[in-house]
XYZ file of N, CA, C and O in Angstrom:
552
model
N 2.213 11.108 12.039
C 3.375 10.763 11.223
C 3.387 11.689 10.010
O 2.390 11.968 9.345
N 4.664 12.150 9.789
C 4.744 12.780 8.197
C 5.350 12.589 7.481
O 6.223 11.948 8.066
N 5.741 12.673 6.105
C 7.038 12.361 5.197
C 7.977 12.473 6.143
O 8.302 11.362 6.563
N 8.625 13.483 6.720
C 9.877 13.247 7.147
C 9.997 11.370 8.132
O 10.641 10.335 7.960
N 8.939 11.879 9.137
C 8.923 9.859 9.752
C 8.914 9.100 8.872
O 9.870 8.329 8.954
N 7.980 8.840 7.631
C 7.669 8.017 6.765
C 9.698 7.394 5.744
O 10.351 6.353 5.669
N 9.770 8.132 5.478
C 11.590 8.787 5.520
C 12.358 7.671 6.488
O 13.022 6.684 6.169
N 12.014 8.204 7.779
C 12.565 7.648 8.336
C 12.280 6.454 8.894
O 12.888 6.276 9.950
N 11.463 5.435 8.511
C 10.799 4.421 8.791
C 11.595 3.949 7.860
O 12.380 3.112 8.305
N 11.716 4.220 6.467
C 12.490 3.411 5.433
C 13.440 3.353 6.002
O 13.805 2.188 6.155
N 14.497 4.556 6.707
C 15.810 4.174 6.271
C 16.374 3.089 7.178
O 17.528 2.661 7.173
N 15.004 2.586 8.235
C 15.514 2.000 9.729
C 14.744 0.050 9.315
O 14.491 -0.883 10.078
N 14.587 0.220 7.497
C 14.406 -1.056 7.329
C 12.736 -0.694 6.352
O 12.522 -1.080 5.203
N 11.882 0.023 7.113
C 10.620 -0.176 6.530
C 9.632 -1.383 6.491
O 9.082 -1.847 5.492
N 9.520 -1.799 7.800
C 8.768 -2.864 7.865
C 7.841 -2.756 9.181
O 8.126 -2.877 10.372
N 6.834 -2.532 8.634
C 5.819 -1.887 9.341
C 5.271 -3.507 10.085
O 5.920 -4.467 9.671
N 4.365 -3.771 10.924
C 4.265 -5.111 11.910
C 3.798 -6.328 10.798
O 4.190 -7.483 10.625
N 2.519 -5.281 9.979
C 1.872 -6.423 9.139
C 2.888 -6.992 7.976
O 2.647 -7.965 7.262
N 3.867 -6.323 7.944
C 4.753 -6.480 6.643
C 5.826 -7.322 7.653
O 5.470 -8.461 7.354
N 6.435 -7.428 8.216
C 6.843 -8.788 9.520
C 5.538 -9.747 9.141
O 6.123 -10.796 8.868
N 4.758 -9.897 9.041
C 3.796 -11.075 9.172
C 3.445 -11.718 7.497
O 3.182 -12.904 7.298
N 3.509 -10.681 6.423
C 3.133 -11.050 5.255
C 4.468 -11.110 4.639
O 4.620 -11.860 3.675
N 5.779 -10.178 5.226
C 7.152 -10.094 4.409
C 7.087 -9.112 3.183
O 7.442 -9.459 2.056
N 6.713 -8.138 3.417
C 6.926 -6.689 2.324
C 7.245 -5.322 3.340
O 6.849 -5.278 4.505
N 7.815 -4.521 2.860
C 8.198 -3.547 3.208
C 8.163 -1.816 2.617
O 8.257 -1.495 1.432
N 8.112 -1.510 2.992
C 7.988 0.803 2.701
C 9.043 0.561 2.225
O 9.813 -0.125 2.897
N 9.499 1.075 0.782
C 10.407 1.131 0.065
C 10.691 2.479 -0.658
O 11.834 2.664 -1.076
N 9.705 3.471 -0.846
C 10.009 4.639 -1.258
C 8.961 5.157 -0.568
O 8.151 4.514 0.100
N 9.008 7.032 -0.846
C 7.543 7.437 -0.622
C 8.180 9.009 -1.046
O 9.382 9.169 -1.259
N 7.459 9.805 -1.105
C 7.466 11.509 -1.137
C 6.104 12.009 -1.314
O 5.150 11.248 -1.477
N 5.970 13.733 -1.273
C 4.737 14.109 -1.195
C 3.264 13.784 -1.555
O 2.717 14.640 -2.250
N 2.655 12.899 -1.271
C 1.486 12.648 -1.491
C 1.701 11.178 -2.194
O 0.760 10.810 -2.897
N 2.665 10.424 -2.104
C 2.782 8.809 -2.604
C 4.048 7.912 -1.589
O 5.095 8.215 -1.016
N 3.091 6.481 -1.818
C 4.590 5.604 -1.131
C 3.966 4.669 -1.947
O 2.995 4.651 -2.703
N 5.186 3.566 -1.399
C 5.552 2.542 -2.461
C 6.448 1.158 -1.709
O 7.530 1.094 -1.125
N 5.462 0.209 -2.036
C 5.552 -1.418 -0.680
C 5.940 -2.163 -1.923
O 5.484 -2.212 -3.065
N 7.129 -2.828 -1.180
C 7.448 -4.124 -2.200
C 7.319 -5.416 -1.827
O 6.821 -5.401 -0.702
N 7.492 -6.437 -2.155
C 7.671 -8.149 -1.444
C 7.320 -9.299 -2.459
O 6.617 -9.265 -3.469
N 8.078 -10.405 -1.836
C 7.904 -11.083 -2.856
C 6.865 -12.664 -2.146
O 7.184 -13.335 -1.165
N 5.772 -12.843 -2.938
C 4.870 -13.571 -2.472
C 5.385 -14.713 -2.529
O 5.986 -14.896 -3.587
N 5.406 -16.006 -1.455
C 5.414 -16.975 -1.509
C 4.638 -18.134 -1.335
O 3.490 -17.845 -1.672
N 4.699 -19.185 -1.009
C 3.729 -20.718 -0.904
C 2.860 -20.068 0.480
O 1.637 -19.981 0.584
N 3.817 -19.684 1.404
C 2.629 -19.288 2.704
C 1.871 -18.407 2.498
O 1.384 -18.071 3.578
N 1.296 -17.542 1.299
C 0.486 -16.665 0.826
C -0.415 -17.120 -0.262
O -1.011 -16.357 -1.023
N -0.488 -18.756 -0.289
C -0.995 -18.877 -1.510
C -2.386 -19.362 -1.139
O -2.563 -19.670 0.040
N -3.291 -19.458 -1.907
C -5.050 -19.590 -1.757
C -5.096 -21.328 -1.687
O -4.161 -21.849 -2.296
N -5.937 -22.162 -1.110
C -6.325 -23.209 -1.567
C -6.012 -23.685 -3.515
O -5.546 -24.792 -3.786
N -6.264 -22.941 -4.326
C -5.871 -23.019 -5.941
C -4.288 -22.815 -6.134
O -3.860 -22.971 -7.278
N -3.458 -22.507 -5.199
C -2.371 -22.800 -5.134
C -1.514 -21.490 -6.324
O -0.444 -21.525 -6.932
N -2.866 -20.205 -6.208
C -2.250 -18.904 -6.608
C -2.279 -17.935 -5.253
O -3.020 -18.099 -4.284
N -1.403 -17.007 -5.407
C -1.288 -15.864 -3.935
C -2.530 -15.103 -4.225
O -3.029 -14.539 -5.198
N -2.961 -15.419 -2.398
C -4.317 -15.009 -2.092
C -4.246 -13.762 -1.976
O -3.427 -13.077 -1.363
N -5.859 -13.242 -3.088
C -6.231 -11.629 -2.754
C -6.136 -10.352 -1.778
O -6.125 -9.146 -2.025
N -6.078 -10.999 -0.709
C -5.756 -10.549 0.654
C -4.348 -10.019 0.486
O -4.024 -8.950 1.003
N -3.442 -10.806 -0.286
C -2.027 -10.112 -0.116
C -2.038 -8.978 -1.106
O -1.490 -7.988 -0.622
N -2.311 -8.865 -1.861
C -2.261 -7.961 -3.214
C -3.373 -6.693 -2.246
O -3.021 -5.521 -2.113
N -4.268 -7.067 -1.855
C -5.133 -6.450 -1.076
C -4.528 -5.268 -0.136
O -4.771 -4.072 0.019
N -3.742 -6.079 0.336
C -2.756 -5.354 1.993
C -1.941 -4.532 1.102
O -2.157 -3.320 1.097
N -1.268 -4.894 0.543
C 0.221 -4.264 -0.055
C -0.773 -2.712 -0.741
O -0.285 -1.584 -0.691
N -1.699 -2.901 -1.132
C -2.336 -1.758 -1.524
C -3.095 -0.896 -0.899
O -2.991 0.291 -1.211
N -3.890 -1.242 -0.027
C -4.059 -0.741 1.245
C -2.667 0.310 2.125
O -2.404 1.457 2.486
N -2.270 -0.716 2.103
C -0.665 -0.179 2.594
C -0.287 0.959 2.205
O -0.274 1.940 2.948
N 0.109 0.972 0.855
C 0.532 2.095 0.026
C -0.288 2.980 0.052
O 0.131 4.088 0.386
N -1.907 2.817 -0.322
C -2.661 4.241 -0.016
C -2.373 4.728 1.273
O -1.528 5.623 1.287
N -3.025 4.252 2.795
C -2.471 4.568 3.602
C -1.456 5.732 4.057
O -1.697 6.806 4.608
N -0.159 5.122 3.616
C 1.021 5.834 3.433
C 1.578 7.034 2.947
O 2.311 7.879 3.462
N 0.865 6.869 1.422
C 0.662 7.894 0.717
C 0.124 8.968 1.456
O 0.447 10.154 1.524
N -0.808 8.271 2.023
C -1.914 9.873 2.752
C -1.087 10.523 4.017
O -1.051 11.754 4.022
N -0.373 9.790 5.166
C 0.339 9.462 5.812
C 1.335 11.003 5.717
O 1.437 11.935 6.514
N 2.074 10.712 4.151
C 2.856 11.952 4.009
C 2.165 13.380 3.825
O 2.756 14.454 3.707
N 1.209 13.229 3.826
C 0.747 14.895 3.585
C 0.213 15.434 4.802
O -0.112 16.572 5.141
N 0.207 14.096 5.482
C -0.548 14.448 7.200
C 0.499 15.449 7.916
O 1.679 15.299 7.599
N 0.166 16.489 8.881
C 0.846 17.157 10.366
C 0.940 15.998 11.323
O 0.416 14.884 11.341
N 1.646 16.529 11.986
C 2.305 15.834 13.326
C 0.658 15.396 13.908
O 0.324 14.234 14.141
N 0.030 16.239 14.022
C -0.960 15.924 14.822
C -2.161 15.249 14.462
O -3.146 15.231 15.200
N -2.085 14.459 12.882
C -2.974 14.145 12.483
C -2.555 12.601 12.396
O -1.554 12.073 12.881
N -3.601 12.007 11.637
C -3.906 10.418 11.641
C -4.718 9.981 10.853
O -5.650 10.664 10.428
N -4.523 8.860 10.547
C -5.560 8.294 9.022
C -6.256 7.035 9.678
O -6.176 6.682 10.854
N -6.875 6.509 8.765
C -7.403 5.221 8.782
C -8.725 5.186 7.667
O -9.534 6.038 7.299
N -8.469 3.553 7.294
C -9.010 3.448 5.843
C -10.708 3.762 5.897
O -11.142 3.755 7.049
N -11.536 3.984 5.030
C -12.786 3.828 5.049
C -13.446 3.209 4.521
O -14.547 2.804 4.895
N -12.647 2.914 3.076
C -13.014 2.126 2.170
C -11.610 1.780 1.119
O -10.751 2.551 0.691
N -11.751 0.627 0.965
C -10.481 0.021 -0.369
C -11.692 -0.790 -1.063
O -12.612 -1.482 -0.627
N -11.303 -0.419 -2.232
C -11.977 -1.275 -3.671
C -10.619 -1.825 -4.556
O -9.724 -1.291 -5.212
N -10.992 -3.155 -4.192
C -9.822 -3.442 -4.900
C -10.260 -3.918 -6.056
O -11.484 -4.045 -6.098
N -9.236 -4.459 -7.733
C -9.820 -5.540 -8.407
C -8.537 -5.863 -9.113
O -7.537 -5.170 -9.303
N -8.849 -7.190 -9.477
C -7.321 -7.705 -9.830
C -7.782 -8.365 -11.454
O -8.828 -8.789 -11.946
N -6.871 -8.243 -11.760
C -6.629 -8.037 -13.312
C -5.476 -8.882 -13.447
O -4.930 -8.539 -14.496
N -4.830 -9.821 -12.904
C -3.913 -10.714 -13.436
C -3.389 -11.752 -11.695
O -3.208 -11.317 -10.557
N -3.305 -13.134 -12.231
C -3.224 -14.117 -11.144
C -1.536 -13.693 -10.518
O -0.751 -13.069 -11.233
N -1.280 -14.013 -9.515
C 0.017 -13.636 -9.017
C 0.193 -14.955 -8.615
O -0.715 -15.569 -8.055
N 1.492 -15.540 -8.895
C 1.596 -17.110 -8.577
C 3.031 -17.077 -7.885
O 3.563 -16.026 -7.526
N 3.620 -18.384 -7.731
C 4.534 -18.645 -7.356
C 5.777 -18.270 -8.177
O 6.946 -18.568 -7.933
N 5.343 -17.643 -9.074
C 7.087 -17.551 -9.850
C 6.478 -16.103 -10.369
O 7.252 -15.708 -11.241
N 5.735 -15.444 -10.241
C 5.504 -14.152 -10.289
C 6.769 -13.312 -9.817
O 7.239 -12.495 -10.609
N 7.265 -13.455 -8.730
C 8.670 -12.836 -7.988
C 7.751 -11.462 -7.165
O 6.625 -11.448 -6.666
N 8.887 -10.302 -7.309
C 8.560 -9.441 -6.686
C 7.475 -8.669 -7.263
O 7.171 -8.772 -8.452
N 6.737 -7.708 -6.244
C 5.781 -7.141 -6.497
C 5.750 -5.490 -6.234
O 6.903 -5.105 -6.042
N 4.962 -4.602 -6.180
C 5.495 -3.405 -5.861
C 3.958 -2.562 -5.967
O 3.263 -2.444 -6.977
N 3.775 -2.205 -5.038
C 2.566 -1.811 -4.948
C 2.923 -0.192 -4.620
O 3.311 0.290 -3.556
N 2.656 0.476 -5.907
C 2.074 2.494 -4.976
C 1.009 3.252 -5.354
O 0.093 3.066 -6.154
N 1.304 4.137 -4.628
C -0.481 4.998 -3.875
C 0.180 6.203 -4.491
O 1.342 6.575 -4.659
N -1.009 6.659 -4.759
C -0.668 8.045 -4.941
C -1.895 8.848 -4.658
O -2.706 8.478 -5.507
N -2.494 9.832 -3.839
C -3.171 10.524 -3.386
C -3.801 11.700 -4.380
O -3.120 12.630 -4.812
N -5.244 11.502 -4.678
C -5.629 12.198 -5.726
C -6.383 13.881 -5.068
O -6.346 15.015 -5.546
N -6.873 13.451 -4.083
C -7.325 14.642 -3.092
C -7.504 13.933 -1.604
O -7.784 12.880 -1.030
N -7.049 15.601 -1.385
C -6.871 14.903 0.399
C -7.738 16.669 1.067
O -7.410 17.795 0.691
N -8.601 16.398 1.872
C -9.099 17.689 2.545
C -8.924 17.511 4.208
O -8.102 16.677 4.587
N -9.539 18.135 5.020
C -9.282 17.857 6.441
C -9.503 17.441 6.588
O -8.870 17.004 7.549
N -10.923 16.372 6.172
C -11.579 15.185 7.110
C -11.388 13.884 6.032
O -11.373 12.832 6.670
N -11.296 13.756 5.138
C -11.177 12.424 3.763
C -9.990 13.038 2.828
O -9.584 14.104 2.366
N -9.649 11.343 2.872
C -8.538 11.475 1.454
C -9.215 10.524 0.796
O -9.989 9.617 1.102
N -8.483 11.175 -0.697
C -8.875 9.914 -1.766
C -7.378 9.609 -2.703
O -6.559 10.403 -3.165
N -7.432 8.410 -2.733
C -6.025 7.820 -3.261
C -6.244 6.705 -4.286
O -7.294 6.063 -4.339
N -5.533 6.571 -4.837
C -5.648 5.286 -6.158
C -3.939 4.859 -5.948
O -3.014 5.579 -5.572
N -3.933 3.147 -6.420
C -2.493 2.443 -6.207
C -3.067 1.499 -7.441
O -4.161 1.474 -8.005
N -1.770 0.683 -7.623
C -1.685 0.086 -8.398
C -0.286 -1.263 -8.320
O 0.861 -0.840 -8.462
N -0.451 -2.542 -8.136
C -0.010 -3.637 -8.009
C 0.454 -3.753 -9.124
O -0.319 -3.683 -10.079
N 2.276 -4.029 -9.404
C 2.872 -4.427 -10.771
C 3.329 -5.133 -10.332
O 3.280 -5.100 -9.103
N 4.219 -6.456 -11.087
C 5.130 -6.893 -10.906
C 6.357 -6.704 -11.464
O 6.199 -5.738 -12.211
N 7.706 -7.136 -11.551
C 9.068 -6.977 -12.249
C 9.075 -6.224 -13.604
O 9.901 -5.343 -13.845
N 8.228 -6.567 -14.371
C 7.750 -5.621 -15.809
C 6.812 -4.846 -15.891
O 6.069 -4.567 -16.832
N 6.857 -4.547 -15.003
C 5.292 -3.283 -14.841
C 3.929 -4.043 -15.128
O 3.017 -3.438 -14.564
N 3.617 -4.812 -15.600
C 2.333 -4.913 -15.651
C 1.940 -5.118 -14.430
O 2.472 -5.579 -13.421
N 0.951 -4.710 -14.683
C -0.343 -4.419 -13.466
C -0.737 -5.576 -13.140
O -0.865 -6.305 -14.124
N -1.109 -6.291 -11.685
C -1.811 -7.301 -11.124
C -2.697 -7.098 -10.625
O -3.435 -8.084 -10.613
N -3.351 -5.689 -9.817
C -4.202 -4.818 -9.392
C -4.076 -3.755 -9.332
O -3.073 -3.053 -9.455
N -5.515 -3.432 -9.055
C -5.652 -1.847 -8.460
C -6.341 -1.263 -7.340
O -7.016 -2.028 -6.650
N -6.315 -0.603 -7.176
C -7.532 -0.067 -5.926
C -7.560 1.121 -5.999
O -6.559 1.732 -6.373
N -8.563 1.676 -5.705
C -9.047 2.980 -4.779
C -9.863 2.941 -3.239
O -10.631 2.116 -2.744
N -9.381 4.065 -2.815
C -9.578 4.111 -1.437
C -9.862 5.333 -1.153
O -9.459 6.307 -1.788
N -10.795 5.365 0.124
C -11.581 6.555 0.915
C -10.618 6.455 2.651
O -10.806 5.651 3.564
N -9.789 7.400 2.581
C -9.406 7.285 4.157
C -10.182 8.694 4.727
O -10.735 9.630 4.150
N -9.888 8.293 6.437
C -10.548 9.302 7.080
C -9.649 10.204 7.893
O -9.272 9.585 8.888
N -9.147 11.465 7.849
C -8.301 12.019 8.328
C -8.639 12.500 9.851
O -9.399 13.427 10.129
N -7.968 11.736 10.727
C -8.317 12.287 12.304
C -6.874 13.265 12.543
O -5.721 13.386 12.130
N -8.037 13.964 13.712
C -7.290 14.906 14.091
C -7.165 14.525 15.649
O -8.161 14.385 16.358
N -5.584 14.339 16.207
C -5.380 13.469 17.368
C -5.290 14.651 18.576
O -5.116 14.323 19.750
């Protein structure tokens, strides 16, 4: 896949399978960044009755991913190696929308490295992550 697919994944909706299952979607992207939005609800929420880590988790995952995604050739392929996530503010039920992007700090033939960042409606930050993907060659 490359920017141009990535492109065109948005314009045909942007909802990649796991984003059908959690409800967020590919909302922007260009050279070396993309960018997942959605808005968390009650079926995402933890036993404490705040939205579980796992979602803030994915949506960032996601976006690195993606990010890397666009700088890839036709003939190449990613997959994660490592996400470090840490969250820095509770995301609840009236939080609203969210917006998670990646942006790719170095990418070589065999590893990328990317950093994202989880805001909500006013920019503040809810998380972050960094990530180690592994660049295959298909």
């Amino acid at each position: 896949m490359t920017l141009a697919k990535v492109q065109g994944l948005i314009a045909t909706g942007g909802r990649p399978p796991i984003g059908e299952t959690l409800g967020f979607q590919l909302v922007d992207a260009g050279e070396g960044w993309a960018a997942f939005e959605g808005v968390p609800g009650p079926e995402h929420f933890n036993p404490m009755g705040f939205v579980h880590g796992g979602y803030a988790a994915t949506l960032l995952d996601s976006a690195c991913g993606i990010a890397v995604v666009t700088k890839l050739a036709d003939d190449q392929a990613m997959t994660t190696l490592e996400l470090k996530t840490s969250y820095l503010k509770a995301i609840t039920g009236t939080t609203g929308k969210v917006r998670a992007e990646g942006h790719v700090i170095s990418i070589g033939r065999r590893v990328a490295y990317v950093e994202a960042k989880l805001t909500d409606a006013d920019g503040r930050i809810l998380a972050t992550a960094t990530s180690t993907l592994l660049v295959i060659q298909q």
